[in-house]
Amino acid sequence: MDCIFCKIIGGQIPGNFVYQDETVVAFRDINPVAPVHILIAPREHIGSLADITEERAGLVGHMAVVANQIARQMGIAENGYRVTINNGPEGGQVVPHLHMHLLGGRQLSGRLG
Ligand code: 5GP
Ligand code: ZN
């Protein structure tokens, strides 16, 4: 599978992991836009949020729980943080492997898009 995140998850490309479990991993974004910028992705190759059906809804919930846990670990939980999933080209998705951005550590813009 020619997917950069699958290669990071599979260990073929180094990743700066901050969390791993059976179903998801979390690693630092290579081009952070905030002091904390973590990507949370399923181990399984799922292209995007658009591929999430009812049977897989729990996976996205788990990703949110993991984001909350990492936010607490990184000390940004109290001040607040942003969780974003870009979906498809006009949604700003560049890497076609489902991932959640966890952003924090500074005042984020109120603007979305
Ligand atoms: P998207 O725009 O698809 O929602 O976000 C993709 C994110 O992946 C971007 O923030 C980008 O900086 C990050 N990224 C792209 N390639 C790599 C890589 O090889 N390693 C890591 N750690 N992050 C990457
Ligand atoms: Zn993949």
Coordinates of N, CA and C and ligand atoms in Angstrom, one line a residue:
M1 N 0.9 -1.2 0.0 CA 0.0 0.0 0.0 C 0.9 1.2 0.0
D2 N 0.7 2.1 -1.0 CA 1.6 3.3 -1.1 C 0.9 4.4 -0.4
C3 N 0.9 4.3 0.9 CA 0.3 5.3 1.8 C 1.3 5.7 2.8
I4 N 1.6 7.0 2.9 CA 2.7 7.5 3.8 C 2.3 7.2 5.3
F5 N 1.1 7.3 5.7 CA 0.7 7.0 7.1 C 0.8 5.5 7.3
C6 N 0.4 4.7 6.4 CA 0.6 3.2 6.5 C 2.0 2.9 6.7
K7 N 2.9 3.6 6.0 CA 4.4 3.3 6.2 C 4.9 3.8 7.5
I8 N 4.4 4.9 8.0 CA 4.7 5.3 9.4 C 4.2 4.3 10.4
I9 N 3.0 3.9 10.3 CA 2.4 3.0 11.2 C 3.1 1.6 11.1
G10 N 3.5 1.2 9.9 CA 4.2 -0.1 9.7 C 5.7 0.0 10.1
G11 N 6.2 1.2 10.4 CA 7.6 1.3 10.7 C 8.6 1.5 9.6
Q12 N 8.1 1.6 8.4 CA 9.0 1.7 7.2 C 9.5 3.2 7.1
I13 N 8.8 4.1 7.7 CA 9.2 5.5 7.8 C 9.1 5.9 9.2
P14 N 10.1 6.6 9.8 CA 10.1 6.9 11.2 C 8.9 7.8 11.5
G15 N 8.3 7.6 12.7 CA 7.3 8.5 13.2 C 7.6 8.8 14.6
N16 N 7.3 10.0 15.0 CA 7.5 10.4 16.4 C 6.2 10.1 17.2
F17 N 6.1 8.9 17.6 CA 4.9 8.4 18.3 C 4.7 8.9 19.7
V18 N 3.5 9.3 20.0 CA 3.2 9.7 21.4 C 2.2 8.8 22.0
Y19 N 1.6 7.9 21.3 CA 0.6 7.0 21.8 C 0.4 5.9 20.8
Q20 N 0.2 4.7 21.3 CA -0.2 3.5 20.4 C -1.0 2.6 21.2
D21 N -2.0 2.0 20.5 CA -2.8 0.9 21.1 C -3.1 0.0 19.9
E22 N -4.0 -1.0 20.2 CA -4.3 -2.0 19.2 C -4.9 -1.4 17.9
T23 N -5.7 -0.4 18.1 CA -6.5 0.1 16.9 C -6.0 1.5 16.3
V24 N -5.4 2.3 17.2 CA -4.9 3.6 16.7 C -3.5 3.9 17.1
V25 N -2.9 4.9 16.4 CA -1.6 5.4 16.8 C -1.7 6.9 16.8
A26 N -0.8 7.6 17.5 CA -0.7 9.0 17.4 C 0.8 9.4 17.3
F27 N 1.0 10.4 16.4 CA 2.4 10.8 16.2 C 2.4 12.3 15.9
R28 N 3.6 12.9 16.0 CA 3.7 14.4 15.9 C 3.7 14.7 14.4
D29 N 2.9 15.7 14.0 CA 2.9 16.2 12.7 C 4.3 16.7 12.3
I30 N 4.7 16.4 11.0 CA 6.0 16.8 10.6 C 6.1 18.3 10.4
N31 N 5.0 18.9 10.2 CA 5.0 20.4 9.9 C 4.0 21.0 10.8
P32 N 4.3 21.1 12.1 CA 3.3 21.6 13.1 C 2.9 23.0 12.9
V33 N 1.6 23.2 13.1 CA 1.1 24.6 13.0 C 0.7 25.2 14.4
A34 N 1.0 24.4 15.4 CA 0.8 24.9 16.8 C 1.8 24.1 17.7
P35 N 2.1 24.6 18.9 CA 3.0 24.0 19.8 C 2.7 22.5 20.0
V36 N 1.5 22.1 20.1 CA 1.1 20.7 20.1 C 0.3 20.5 18.8
H37 N 0.8 19.6 18.0 CA 0.1 19.2 16.7 C 0.4 17.7 16.5
I38 N -0.6 16.9 16.9 CA -0.5 15.5 16.9 C -1.6 14.9 15.9
L39 N -1.2 13.9 15.2 CA -2.1 13.2 14.3 C -2.5 11.9 14.9
I40 N -3.8 11.6 14.9 CA -4.3 10.3 15.5 C -4.9 9.6 14.3
A41 N -4.4 8.4 14.1 CA -4.9 7.6 12.9 C -5.1 6.2 13.2
P42 N -6.1 5.6 12.6 CA -6.3 4.1 12.8 C -5.2 3.3 12.2
R43 N -4.8 2.2 12.8 CA -3.8 1.3 12.2 C -4.3 0.8 10.8
E44 N -5.6 0.5 10.7 CA -6.2 0.0 9.5 C -6.2 1.2 8.5
H45 N -5.9 0.9 7.2 CA -6.0 1.9 6.2 C -7.5 2.2 5.9
I46 N -7.9 3.3 6.3 CA -9.3 3.8 6.0 C -9.0 5.2 5.4
G47 N -9.6 5.4 4.2 CA -9.2 6.5 3.3 C -9.5 7.9 4.0
S48 N -10.7 8.0 4.5 CA -11.2 9.2 5.0 C -12.4 9.1 5.9
L49 N -12.8 10.2 6.5 CA -14.0 10.1 7.3 C -15.3 9.7 6.5
A50 N -15.2 9.9 5.2 CA -16.4 9.5 4.4 C -16.5 8.0 4.3
D51 N -15.5 7.3 4.7 CA -15.6 5.8 4.7 C -16.1 5.3 6.0
I52 N -16.4 6.1 6.9 CA -16.9 5.7 8.2 C -18.4 5.4 8.2
T53 N -18.8 4.2 8.4 CA -20.2 3.8 8.4 C -20.5 3.4 9.9
E54 N -21.8 3.1 10.1 CA -22.2 2.8 11.5 C -21.3 1.8 12.2
E55 N -20.9 0.7 11.4 CA -20.1 -0.4 12.0 C -18.8 0.1 12.5
R56 N -18.3 1.2 11.9 CA -17.0 1.7 12.3 C -17.1 3.0 13.2
A57 N -18.3 3.4 13.5 CA -18.5 4.6 14.3 C -17.7 4.7 15.6
G58 N -17.6 3.5 16.2 CA -16.8 3.4 17.5 C -15.4 3.8 17.3
L59 N -14.8 3.6 16.2 CA -13.4 3.9 15.9 C -13.2 5.4 16.1
V60 N -14.1 6.2 15.5 CA -13.9 7.6 15.6 C -14.1 8.1 17.0
G61 N -15.1 7.5 17.7 CA -15.2 7.8 19.1 C -14.0 7.5 19.9
H62 N -13.3 6.4 19.6 CA -12.1 6.0 20.3 C -11.0 7.0 20.0
M63 N -10.9 7.5 18.7 CA -9.9 8.5 18.3 C -10.1 9.8 19.2
A64 N -11.4 10.1 19.4 CA -11.7 11.3 20.2 C -11.2 11.1 21.7
V65 N -11.5 9.9 22.2 CA -11.0 9.6 23.6 C -9.5 9.7 23.7
V66 N -8.8 9.2 22.7 CA -7.4 9.2 22.6 C -6.9 10.7 22.5
A67 N -7.5 11.5 21.7 CA -7.2 12.9 21.6 C -7.3 13.6 23.0
N68 N -8.4 13.3 23.7 CA -8.6 13.9 25.0 C -7.4 13.5 26.0
Q69 N -7.1 12.2 25.9 CA -6.0 11.7 26.8 C -4.7 12.3 26.5
I70 N -4.4 12.4 25.2 CA -3.1 13.1 24.8 C -3.1 14.5 25.2
A71 N -4.2 15.2 25.0 CA -4.3 16.6 25.4 C -4.0 16.8 26.9
R72 N -4.5 15.9 27.7 CA -4.3 15.9 29.2 C -2.8 15.7 29.4
Q73 N -2.2 14.7 28.7 CA -0.8 14.3 28.9 C 0.1 15.5 28.5
M74 N -0.3 16.2 27.5 CA 0.5 17.3 27.0 C 0.3 18.6 27.7
G75 N -0.7 18.6 28.7 CA -0.9 19.8 29.5 C -1.7 20.9 28.8
I76 N -2.5 20.5 27.8 CA -3.3 21.5 27.1 C -4.8 21.4 27.3
A77 N -5.1 20.4 28.2 CA -6.5 20.1 28.3 C -7.3 21.2 29.0
E78 N -6.6 21.9 29.9 CA -7.3 22.9 30.7 C -7.6 24.2 29.9
N79 N -6.6 24.6 29.1 CA -6.7 25.8 28.3 C -7.6 25.6 27.0
G80 N -7.6 24.3 26.6 CA -8.5 24.0 25.4 C -7.6 23.7 24.2
Y81 N -8.3 23.0 23.3 CA -7.6 22.5 22.1 C -8.6 22.3 21.0
R82 N -8.1 22.0 19.8 CA -9.0 21.8 18.7 C -8.7 20.4 18.1
V83 N -9.8 19.7 17.7 CA -9.7 18.4 17.0 C -10.3 18.6 15.6
T84 N -9.6 18.3 14.6 CA -10.1 18.5 13.3 C -9.9 17.2 12.4
I85 N -10.9 16.9 11.6 CA -10.7 15.9 10.6 C -11.0 16.5 9.2
N86 N -10.0 16.7 8.4 CA -10.2 17.2 7.0 C -10.7 16.0 6.2
N87 N -11.7 16.3 5.4 CA -12.3 15.2 4.6 C -12.4 15.6 3.1
G88 N -11.6 14.9 2.3 CA -11.6 15.2 0.8 C -10.9 16.4 0.4
P89 N -10.7 16.6 -0.9 CA -9.9 17.7 -1.4 C -10.3 19.1 -0.9
E90 N -11.6 19.4 -1.0 CA -12.0 20.8 -0.6 C -12.1 20.9 0.9
G91 N -12.1 19.8 1.6 CA -12.0 19.8 3.1 C -10.6 19.9 3.6
G92 N -9.6 20.0 2.6 CA -8.2 20.2 3.0 C -7.5 18.9 3.3
Q93 N -8.1 17.8 3.0 CA -7.3 16.5 3.2 C -6.3 16.3 2.2
V94 N -5.0 16.1 2.6 CA -3.9 15.9 1.7 C -3.5 14.4 1.8
V95 N -3.4 13.9 3.0 CA -3.0 12.5 3.1 C -4.3 11.6 3.2
P96 N -4.4 10.7 2.2 CA -5.6 9.9 2.1 C -5.7 8.7 3.0
H97 N -5.4 8.9 4.3 CA -5.5 7.9 5.4 C -6.2 8.7 6.5
L98 N -7.3 8.2 7.0 CA -8.1 8.9 8.0 C -7.2 9.4 9.2
H99 N -7.3 10.6 9.6 CA -6.5 11.1 10.7 C -7.3 12.3 11.3
M100 N -7.0 12.4 12.6 CA -7.6 13.5 13.4 C -6.4 14.4 13.8
H101 N -6.5 15.7 13.6 CA -5.5 16.6 14.1 C -5.8 17.0 15.5
L102 N -4.9 17.0 16.4 CA -5.0 17.6 17.8 C -4.1 18.8 17.8
L103 N -4.7 19.9 18.0 CA -4.0 21.2 18.0 C -4.1 21.9 19.3
G104 N -3.1 22.5 19.8 CA -3.2 23.3 21.0 C -1.9 23.9 21.4
G105 N -1.9 24.5 22.6 CA -0.7 25.2 23.1 C -0.5 26.6 22.7
R106 N -1.5 27.2 22.0 CA -1.6 28.6 21.7 C -3.1 28.9 21.4
Q107 N -3.4 30.2 21.5 CA -4.7 30.6 21.1 C -4.9 30.4 19.6
L108 N -5.9 29.5 19.3 CA -6.1 29.2 17.9 C -7.2 30.2 17.4
S109 N -7.0 30.5 16.1 CA -8.0 31.4 15.4 C -9.4 30.9 15.5
G110 N -10.3 31.8 15.6 CA -11.7 31.4 15.6 C -12.2 31.1 14.3
R111 N -11.5 31.4 13.3 CA -11.9 31.2 11.9 C -11.7 29.7 11.5
L112 N -12.7 29.1 10.9 CA -12.5 27.8 10.3 C -12.6 28.0 8.8
G113 N -11.6 27.5 8.1 CA -11.6 27.7 6.7 C -11.1 29.1 6.3
Ligands
5GP1 P1 -4.4 16.6 6.0 O1 -4.2 17.9 5.3 O2 -4.4 15.4 5.1 O3 -5.6 16.7 7.0 O4 -3.1 16.5 7.0 C1 -2.0 15.9 6.7 C2 -0.9 16.2 7.7 O5 0.1 15.2 7.6 C3 -0.3 17.6 7.5 O6 -0.5 18.4 8.6 C4 1.2 17.2 7.2 O7 2.1 18.2 7.8 C5 1.3 15.9 7.8 N1 2.3 15.0 7.2 C6 2.5 14.8 5.9 N2 3.5 13.9 5.7 C7 3.9 13.6 6.9 C8 5.0 12.7 7.3 O8 5.7 12.0 6.5 N3 5.1 12.5 8.7 C9 4.4 13.2 9.6 N4 4.6 13.0 10.9 N5 3.4 14.1 9.2 C10 3.2 14.2 7.9
ZN2 ZN -2.8 4.2 4.9

